[in-house]
Amino acid sequence: MTHDRERPRPAAAFDALGAEYEKAFAGSRTHRRSLEWLLARLAPGSRVLDVGSGTGRPTAETLVNAGHAVLGVDVSPVMVELAARQVPAATFRCADVRDVPLEDASFDAVCVYFSLLQLDRREQRDLVRRLARLPKPEGYLVLATVPLDVEDVDAVFMGQPVRVTSFPAQELVTLVEEAGLEVLAQEASMFTPAHPDARPEPHLFLHCRRPAQPRMG
Ligand SMILES: C[S@@+](CC[C@H](N)C(=O)[O-])C[C@H]1O[C@@H](n2cnc3c(N)ncnc32)[C@H](O)[C@@H]1O
């Protein structure tokens, strides 16, 4: 039965991919533009959380190079080891982000680039709600995902078995708005990772702000 299948550990696929992931996604201009969007709004020396920080590139590297303080959290020990080596000016922790105690309103910005897809829908909703409280009022949260109407689908990602769950674009927008964020800008694109097993995939980047006052109603 479907619910009896054991969920592949997210760390397993990313431990196996390591630097290959970075190479395959290095060409994403939308990811670069998203970081530029954030950099244009951050005050000097801002504190940024990078959820599912991967190899540290491009996100943590771009942010520390611009003078910001970055905490990256990733569940894959291989990714964390690579990131710590490649971006020594950032701090990385190897953990499931859901297990890390993080104070509300303690970051100027939170980045969530493609790190929700291994969680089921309830877990994604719960995590987005929690992450939405981490930016200070008027701080930012940038979230990118593959906006598909899929739930618990077994897939092969760059040769690795993964179980993928996501939401269609409009449901994702509703989800972040219900978590209390304003969507200031969004960009959708198609991207083909530079990998022999890769196919074009839709990407959606949501650039959000935590309002100064909680939204009513
Ligand atoms: C698709 S990669 C994206 C990496 C990076 N954010 C980027 O865009 O280049 C997803 C990353 O999220 C990590 N990840 C997945 N679920 C996680 C969780 N619950 N807590 C922390 N990291 C997680 C994976 O280990 C992987 O390194």
PDB file of C-alpha atoms and ligand atoms in Angstrom:
ATOM      1  CA  MET A   1       0.000   0.000   0.000  1.00  0.00           C
ATOM      2  CA  THR A   2       1.191   3.480  -0.816  1.00  0.00           C
ATOM      3  CA  HIS A   3       1.441   4.702   2.759  1.00  0.00           C
ATOM      4  CA  ASP A   4       3.581   1.695   3.720  1.00  0.00           C
ATOM      5  CA  ARG A   5       6.380   2.559   1.297  1.00  0.00           C
ATOM      6  CA  GLU A   6       9.459   3.684   3.084  1.00  0.00           C
ATOM      7  CA  ARG A   7      10.311   7.289   2.196  1.00  0.00           C
ATOM      8  CA  PRO A   8      13.866   7.565   0.774  1.00  0.00           C
ATOM      9  CA  ARG A   9      15.945   9.737   3.109  1.00  0.00           C
ATOM     10  CA  PRO A  10      16.477  13.138   1.402  1.00  0.00           C
ATOM     11  CA  ALA A  11      20.078  13.084   2.591  1.00  0.00           C
ATOM     12  CA  ALA A  12      20.769   9.856   0.660  1.00  0.00           C
ATOM     13  CA  ALA A  13      20.164  11.346  -2.811  1.00  0.00           C
ATOM     14  CA  PHE A  14      22.086  14.528  -2.015  1.00  0.00           C
ATOM     15  CA  ASP A  15      24.947  12.655  -0.327  1.00  0.00           C
ATOM     16  CA  ALA A  16      25.291  10.710  -3.579  1.00  0.00           C
ATOM     17  CA  LEU A  17      25.068  13.807  -5.804  1.00  0.00           C
ATOM     18  CA  GLY A  18      27.328  16.225  -3.926  1.00  0.00           C
ATOM     19  CA  ALA A  19      29.156  18.575  -6.308  1.00  0.00           C
ATOM     20  CA  GLU A  20      27.346  17.074  -9.325  1.00  0.00           C
ATOM     21  CA  TYR A  21      24.204  18.933  -8.178  1.00  0.00           C
ATOM     22  CA  GLU A  22      25.997  22.275  -8.214  1.00  0.00           C
ATOM     23  CA  LYS A  23      27.368  21.668 -11.714  1.00  0.00           C
ATOM     24  CA  ALA A  24      23.970  20.678 -13.076  1.00  0.00           C
ATOM     25  CA  PHE A  25      22.205  23.808 -11.713  1.00  0.00           C
ATOM     26  CA  ALA A  26      25.010  26.361 -12.095  1.00  0.00           C
ATOM     27  CA  GLY A  27      23.436  27.694 -15.294  1.00  0.00           C
ATOM     28  CA  SER A  28      20.182  28.813 -13.629  1.00  0.00           C
ATOM     29  CA  ARG A  29      19.873  32.503 -14.457  1.00  0.00           C
ATOM     30  CA  THR A  30      16.580  32.667 -12.562  1.00  0.00           C
ATOM     31  CA  HIS A  31      18.340  31.596  -9.359  1.00  0.00           C
ATOM     32  CA  ARG A  32      20.981  34.317  -9.919  1.00  0.00           C
ATOM     33  CA  ARG A  33      18.283  36.916 -10.573  1.00  0.00           C
ATOM     34  CA  SER A  34      16.501  35.851  -7.398  1.00  0.00           C
ATOM     35  CA  LEU A  35      19.675  36.412  -5.370  1.00  0.00           C
ATOM     36  CA  GLU A  36      20.115  39.821  -7.033  1.00  0.00           C
ATOM     37  CA  TRP A  37      16.518  40.672  -6.062  1.00  0.00           C
ATOM     38  CA  LEU A  38      17.357  39.866  -2.442  1.00  0.00           C
ATOM     39  CA  LEU A  39      20.745  41.626  -2.450  1.00  0.00           C
ATOM     40  CA  ALA A  40      19.107  44.808  -3.733  1.00  0.00           C
ATOM     41  CA  ARG A  41      16.908  44.885  -0.605  1.00  0.00           C
ATOM     42  CA  LEU A  42      19.190  43.721   2.235  1.00  0.00           C
ATOM     43  CA  ALA A  43      20.831  46.232   4.559  1.00  0.00           C
ATOM     44  CA  PRO A  44      24.612  45.825   4.929  1.00  0.00           C
ATOM     45  CA  GLY A  45      25.608  42.993   7.281  1.00  0.00           C
ATOM     46  CA  SER A  46      22.210  41.272   7.191  1.00  0.00           C
ATOM     47  CA  ARG A  47      21.634  37.867   8.802  1.00  0.00           C
ATOM     48  CA  VAL A  48      20.327  35.249   6.357  1.00  0.00           C
ATOM     49  CA  LEU A  49      19.159  31.657   6.872  1.00  0.00           C
ATOM     50  CA  ASP A  50      19.676  29.311   3.900  1.00  0.00           C
ATOM     51  CA  VAL A  51      17.383  26.284   4.263  1.00  0.00           C
ATOM     52  CA  GLY A  52      18.752  23.227   2.436  1.00  0.00           C
ATOM     53  CA  SER A  53      21.981  25.066   1.664  1.00  0.00           C
ATOM     54  CA  GLY A  54      23.390  22.354  -0.631  1.00  0.00           C
ATOM     55  CA  THR A  55      26.970  22.980  -1.744  1.00  0.00           C
ATOM     56  CA  GLY A  56      26.829  26.621  -0.585  1.00  0.00           C
ATOM     57  CA  ARG A  57      26.832  27.810  -4.207  1.00  0.00           C
ATOM     58  CA  PRO A  58      25.413  29.986  -5.490  1.00  0.00           C
ATOM     59  CA  THR A  59      23.323  31.110  -2.492  1.00  0.00           C
ATOM     60  CA  ALA A  60      25.583  31.287   0.594  1.00  0.00           C
ATOM     61  CA  GLU A  61      28.607  32.277  -1.493  1.00  0.00           C
ATOM     62  CA  THR A  62      26.801  35.179  -3.192  1.00  0.00           C
ATOM     63  CA  LEU A  63      25.435  36.457   0.111  1.00  0.00           C
ATOM     64  CA  VAL A  64      28.706  36.289   2.092  1.00  0.00           C
ATOM     65  CA  ASN A  65      30.570  37.902  -0.806  1.00  0.00           C
ATOM     66  CA  ALA A  66      28.144  40.809  -0.452  1.00  0.00           C
ATOM     67  CA  GLY A  67      29.012  41.100   3.257  1.00  0.00           C
ATOM     68  CA  HIS A  68      26.056  39.270   4.822  1.00  0.00           C
ATOM     69  CA  ALA A  69      26.172  36.640   7.593  1.00  0.00           C
ATOM     70  CA  VAL A  70      24.779  33.287   6.441  1.00  0.00           C
ATOM     71  CA  LEU A  71      23.649  30.256   8.427  1.00  0.00           C
ATOM     72  CA  GLY A  72      23.114  27.278   6.108  1.00  0.00           C
ATOM     73  CA  VAL A  73      21.248  24.198   7.316  1.00  0.00           C
ATOM     74  CA  ASP A  74      21.268  20.974   5.345  1.00  0.00           C
ATOM     75  CA  VAL A  75      20.410  17.396   6.234  1.00  0.00           C
ATOM     76  CA  SER A  76      23.094  15.918   3.935  1.00  0.00           C
ATOM     77  CA  PRO A  77      26.533  15.543   5.573  1.00  0.00           C
ATOM     78  CA  VAL A  78      28.214  15.458   2.133  1.00  0.00           C
ATOM     79  CA  MET A  79      26.578  18.753   1.103  1.00  0.00           C
ATOM     80  CA  VAL A  80      27.480  20.394   4.423  1.00  0.00           C
ATOM     81  CA  GLU A  81      31.100  19.268   4.164  1.00  0.00           C
ATOM     82  CA  LEU A  82      31.339  20.669   0.610  1.00  0.00           C
ATOM     83  CA  ALA A  83      29.630  23.922   1.560  1.00  0.00           C
ATOM     84  CA  ALA A  84      31.868  24.496   4.594  1.00  0.00           C
ATOM     85  CA  ARG A  85      34.930  23.981   2.389  1.00  0.00           C
ATOM     86  CA  GLN A  86      33.675  26.124  -0.512  1.00  0.00           C
ATOM     87  CA  VAL A  87      32.188  28.965   1.520  1.00  0.00           C
ATOM     88  CA  PRO A  88      34.256  29.176   4.734  1.00  0.00           C
ATOM     89  CA  ALA A  89      32.870  32.602   5.603  1.00  0.00           C
ATOM     90  CA  ALA A  90      29.380  31.141   6.149  1.00  0.00           C
ATOM     91  CA  THR A  91      28.288  28.855   9.007  1.00  0.00           C
ATOM     92  CA  PHE A  92      26.751  25.492   8.137  1.00  0.00           C
ATOM     93  CA  ARG A  93      24.878  23.000  10.314  1.00  0.00           C
ATOM     94  CA  CYS A  94      24.106  19.437   9.365  1.00  0.00           C
ATOM     95  CA  ALA A  95      20.506  18.868  10.499  1.00  0.00           C
ATOM     96  CA  ASP A  96      16.933  18.537   9.381  1.00  0.00           C
ATOM     97  CA  VAL A  97      15.844  22.181   9.516  1.00  0.00           C
ATOM     98  CA  ARG A  98      12.696  21.127  11.391  1.00  0.00           C
ATOM     99  CA  ASP A  99      14.867  19.990  14.313  1.00  0.00           C
ATOM    100  CA  VAL A 100      16.867  23.213  14.604  1.00  0.00           C
ATOM    101  CA  PRO A 101      15.653  25.663  17.254  1.00  0.00           C
ATOM    102  CA  LEU A 102      15.436  29.044  15.506  1.00  0.00           C
ATOM    103  CA  GLU A 103      13.938  32.120  17.071  1.00  0.00           C
ATOM    104  CA  ASP A 104      11.065  33.967  15.449  1.00  0.00           C
ATOM    105  CA  ALA A 105      12.054  37.303  13.861  1.00  0.00           C
ATOM    106  CA  SER A 106      15.770  36.517  14.156  1.00  0.00           C
ATOM    107  CA  PHE A 107      16.778  36.804  10.460  1.00  0.00           C
ATOM    108  CA  ASP A 108      16.677  39.604   7.907  1.00  0.00           C
ATOM    109  CA  ALA A 109      15.972  37.036   5.197  1.00  0.00           C
ATOM    110  CA  VAL A 110      15.309  33.343   4.726  1.00  0.00           C
ATOM    111  CA  CYS A 111      16.176  31.476   1.506  1.00  0.00           C
ATOM    112  CA  VAL A 112      14.364  28.236   0.664  1.00  0.00           C
ATOM    113  CA  TYR A 113      15.673  27.161  -2.730  1.00  0.00           C
ATOM    114  CA  PHE A 114      14.320  23.751  -3.826  1.00  0.00           C
ATOM    115  CA  SER A 115      14.540  22.210  -0.353  1.00  0.00           C
ATOM    116  CA  LEU A 116      10.883  21.335   0.322  1.00  0.00           C
ATOM    117  CA  LEU A 117      10.332  18.731  -2.378  1.00  0.00           C
ATOM    118  CA  GLN A 118      11.160  15.675  -0.257  1.00  0.00           C
ATOM    119  CA  LEU A 119       8.561  16.542   2.395  1.00  0.00           C
ATOM    120  CA  ASP A 120       4.899  15.575   2.131  1.00  0.00           C
ATOM    121  CA  ARG A 121       2.281  18.315   1.704  1.00  0.00           C
ATOM    122  CA  ARG A 122       1.401  18.593   5.388  1.00  0.00           C
ATOM    123  CA  GLU A 123       5.093  18.810   6.276  1.00  0.00           C
ATOM    124  CA  GLN A 124       5.693  21.481   3.602  1.00  0.00           C
ATOM    125  CA  ARG A 125       2.740  23.560   4.882  1.00  0.00           C
ATOM    126  CA  ASP A 126       3.922  23.246   8.501  1.00  0.00           C
ATOM    127  CA  LEU A 127       7.494  24.130   7.587  1.00  0.00           C
ATOM    128  CA  VAL A 128       6.522  27.152   5.442  1.00  0.00           C
ATOM    129  CA  ARG A 129       4.346  28.416   8.323  1.00  0.00           C
ATOM    130  CA  ARG A 130       7.301  28.111  10.688  1.00  0.00           C
ATOM    131  CA  LEU A 131       9.841  29.614   8.257  1.00  0.00           C
ATOM    132  CA  ALA A 132       7.471  32.537   7.597  1.00  0.00           C
ATOM    133  CA  ARG A 133       7.894  33.617  11.243  1.00  0.00           C
ATOM    134  CA  LEU A 134      11.706  33.691  11.102  1.00  0.00           C
ATOM    135  CA  PRO A 135      12.238  36.950   9.164  1.00  0.00           C
ATOM    136  CA  LYS A 136      11.985  40.156  11.189  1.00  0.00           C
ATOM    137  CA  PRO A 137       8.896  42.257  10.339  1.00  0.00           C
ATOM    138  CA  GLU A 138       9.581  43.679   6.843  1.00  0.00           C
ATOM    139  CA  GLY A 139      12.237  40.988   6.329  1.00  0.00           C
ATOM    140  CA  TYR A 140      12.223  38.680   3.316  1.00  0.00           C
ATOM    141  CA  LEU A 141      11.611  35.040   2.467  1.00  0.00           C
ATOM    142  CA  VAL A 142      12.539  33.739  -0.976  1.00  0.00           C
ATOM    143  CA  LEU A 143      11.174  30.342  -1.918  1.00  0.00           C
ATOM    144  CA  ALA A 144      11.846  28.364  -5.097  1.00  0.00           C
ATOM    145  CA  THR A 145      10.375  25.046  -6.086  1.00  0.00           C
ATOM    146  CA  VAL A 146       9.239  22.871  -8.967  1.00  0.00           C
ATOM    147  CA  PRO A 147       5.520  23.798  -9.096  1.00  0.00           C
ATOM    148  CA  LEU A 148       3.822  20.527 -10.021  1.00  0.00           C
ATOM    149  CA  ASP A 149       0.641  18.879  -8.805  1.00  0.00           C
ATOM    150  CA  VAL A 150       2.425  15.752  -7.544  1.00  0.00           C
ATOM    151  CA  GLU A 151       2.163  13.948  -4.253  1.00  0.00           C
ATOM    152  CA  ASP A 152       4.495  11.188  -3.101  1.00  0.00           C
ATOM    153  CA  VAL A 153       5.653  10.338  -6.629  1.00  0.00           C
ATOM    154  CA  ASP A 154       8.628   8.042  -6.998  1.00  0.00           C
ATOM    155  CA  ALA A 155      11.063   9.643  -9.409  1.00  0.00           C
ATOM    156  CA  VAL A 156      14.649   9.405 -10.516  1.00  0.00           C
ATOM    157  CA  PHE A 157      16.508  12.684 -10.078  1.00  0.00           C
ATOM    158  CA  MET A 158      19.917  12.821 -11.756  1.00  0.00           C
ATOM    159  CA  GLY A 159      20.105   9.026 -11.430  1.00  0.00           C
ATOM    160  CA  GLN A 160      19.031   8.965  -7.748  1.00  0.00           C
ATOM    161  CA  PRO A 161      15.717   7.548  -6.459  1.00  0.00           C
ATOM    162  CA  VAL A 162      13.656  10.252  -4.756  1.00  0.00           C
ATOM    163  CA  ARG A 163      10.063  10.658  -3.579  1.00  0.00           C
ATOM    164  CA  VAL A 164       8.720  14.008  -4.719  1.00  0.00           C
ATOM    165  CA  THR A 165       5.805  16.119  -3.526  1.00  0.00           C
ATOM    166  CA  SER A 166       4.878  19.621  -4.641  1.00  0.00           C
ATOM    167  CA  PHE A 167       1.997  22.002  -5.326  1.00  0.00           C
ATOM    168  CA  PRO A 168       0.786  23.746  -8.475  1.00  0.00           C
ATOM    169  CA  ALA A 169       1.951  27.378  -8.670  1.00  0.00           C
ATOM    170  CA  GLN A 170      -1.270  29.033  -7.479  1.00  0.00           C
ATOM    171  CA  GLU A 171      -1.565  26.704  -4.465  1.00  0.00           C
ATOM    172  CA  LEU A 172       1.980  27.552  -3.507  1.00  0.00           C
ATOM    173  CA  VAL A 173       1.188  31.267  -3.639  1.00  0.00           C
ATOM    174  CA  THR A 174      -1.879  30.662  -1.444  1.00  0.00           C
ATOM    175  CA  LEU A 175       0.219  28.605   0.951  1.00  0.00           C
ATOM    176  CA  VAL A 176       2.788  31.355   1.526  1.00  0.00           C
ATOM    177  CA  GLU A 177       0.061  34.017   1.787  1.00  0.00           C
ATOM    178  CA  GLU A 178      -1.783  31.916   4.361  1.00  0.00           C
ATOM    179  CA  ALA A 179       1.519  31.667   6.251  1.00  0.00           C
ATOM    180  CA  GLY A 180       1.311  35.465   6.586  1.00  0.00           C
ATOM    181  CA  LEU A 181       3.705  36.580   3.824  1.00  0.00           C
ATOM    182  CA  GLU A 182       3.146  39.064   1.001  1.00  0.00           C
ATOM    183  CA  VAL A 183       4.302  37.899  -2.418  1.00  0.00           C
ATOM    184  CA  LEU A 184       6.065  40.936  -3.879  1.00  0.00           C
ATOM    185  CA  ALA A 185       7.326  39.322  -7.082  1.00  0.00           C
ATOM    186  CA  GLN A 186       7.390  35.943  -8.747  1.00  0.00           C
ATOM    187  CA  GLU A 187       9.260  34.469 -11.663  1.00  0.00           C
ATOM    188  CA  ALA A 188       8.512  31.232 -13.490  1.00  0.00           C
ATOM    189  CA  SER A 189      10.940  29.631 -15.912  1.00  0.00           C
ATOM    190  CA  MET A 190      11.864  26.306 -17.518  1.00  0.00           C
ATOM    191  CA  PHE A 191      15.302  24.963 -16.705  1.00  0.00           C
ATOM    192  CA  THR A 192      17.177  21.925 -17.969  1.00  0.00           C
ATOM    193  CA  PRO A 193      19.891  20.804 -15.547  1.00  0.00           C
ATOM    194  CA  ALA A 194      23.249  20.083 -17.214  1.00  0.00           C
ATOM    195  CA  HIS A 195      23.114  16.337 -16.638  1.00  0.00           C
ATOM    196  CA  PRO A 196      22.651  13.446 -19.089  1.00  0.00           C
ATOM    197  CA  ASP A 197      19.538  12.143 -17.236  1.00  0.00           C
ATOM    198  CA  ALA A 198      17.895  15.545 -16.819  1.00  0.00           C
ATOM    199  CA  ARG A 199      14.729  16.819 -18.503  1.00  0.00           C
ATOM    200  CA  PRO A 200      13.397  20.389 -18.657  1.00  0.00           C
ATOM    201  CA  GLU A 201      11.663  21.235 -15.375  1.00  0.00           C
ATOM    202  CA  PRO A 202       9.449  24.198 -14.395  1.00  0.00           C
ATOM    203  CA  HIS A 203      10.882  26.468 -11.711  1.00  0.00           C
ATOM    204  CA  LEU A 204       8.929  28.994  -9.657  1.00  0.00           C
ATOM    205  CA  PHE A 205      10.604  31.656  -7.515  1.00  0.00           C
ATOM    206  CA  LEU A 206       8.452  33.564  -5.000  1.00  0.00           C
ATOM    207  CA  HIS A 207       9.925  36.722  -3.504  1.00  0.00           C
ATOM    208  CA  CYS A 208       8.064  37.450  -0.300  1.00  0.00           C
ATOM    209  CA  ARG A 209       8.102  39.872   2.619  1.00  0.00           C
ATOM    210  CA  ARG A 210       6.901  39.492   6.178  1.00  0.00           C
ATOM    211  CA  PRO A 211       4.565  42.454   6.725  1.00  0.00           C
ATOM    212  CA  ALA A 212       5.333  45.024   9.427  1.00  0.00           C
ATOM    213  CA  GLN A 213       2.094  44.057  11.181  1.00  0.00           C
ATOM    214  CA  PRO A 214       0.546  40.565  11.056  1.00  0.00           C
ATOM    215  CA  ARG A 215      -2.170  40.354   8.377  1.00  0.00           C
ATOM    216  CA  MET A 216      -5.720  40.397   9.730  1.00  0.00           C
ATOM    217  CA  GLY A 217      -8.537  38.015   8.726  1.00  0.00           C
TER     218      GLY A 217
HETATM  219  C1  LIG B   1      17.605  20.360  -4.472  1.00  0.00           C
HETATM  220  S1  LIG B   1      18.864  20.698  -3.304  1.00  0.00           S
HETATM  221  C2  LIG B   1      19.008  22.462  -3.394  1.00  0.00           C
HETATM  222  C3  LIG B   1      20.277  23.000  -2.804  1.00  0.00           C
HETATM  223  C4  LIG B   1      20.380  24.536  -2.795  1.00  0.00           C
HETATM  224  N1  LIG B   1      19.313  25.128  -2.002  1.00  0.00           N
HETATM  225  C5  LIG B   1      20.359  25.063  -4.192  1.00  0.00           C
HETATM  226  O1  LIG B   1      19.319  25.541  -4.651  1.00  0.00           O
HETATM  227  O2  LIG B   1      21.398  25.013  -4.859  1.00  0.00           O
HETATM  228  C6  LIG B   1      17.938  20.470  -1.818  1.00  0.00           C
HETATM  229  C7  LIG B   1      18.818  20.479  -0.559  1.00  0.00           C
HETATM  230  O3  LIG B   1      17.960  20.502   0.570  1.00  0.00           O
HETATM  231  C8  LIG B   1      18.429  19.570   1.528  1.00  0.00           C
HETATM  232  N2  LIG B   1      17.265  19.194   2.355  1.00  0.00           N
HETATM  233  C9  LIG B   1      16.169  18.491   1.961  1.00  0.00           C
HETATM  234  N3  LIG B   1      15.312  18.373   2.992  1.00  0.00           N
HETATM  235  C10 LIG B   1      15.890  19.021   4.049  1.00  0.00           C
HETATM  236  C11 LIG B   1      15.498  19.239   5.414  1.00  0.00           C
HETATM  237  N4  LIG B   1      14.339  18.761   5.896  1.00  0.00           N
HETATM  238  N5  LIG B   1      16.331  19.950   6.222  1.00  0.00           N
HETATM  239  C12 LIG B   1      17.516  20.426   5.757  1.00  0.00           C
HETATM  240  N6  LIG B   1      17.935  20.229   4.485  1.00  0.00           N
HETATM  241  C13 LIG B   1      17.136  19.551   3.646  1.00  0.00           C
HETATM  242  C14 LIG B   1      19.042  18.443   0.699  1.00  0.00           C
HETATM  243  O4  LIG B   1      19.983  17.672   1.444  1.00  0.00           O
HETATM  244  C15 LIG B   1      19.684  19.220  -0.449  1.00  0.00           C
HETATM  245  O5  LIG B   1      21.026  19.578  -0.189  1.00  0.00           O
END
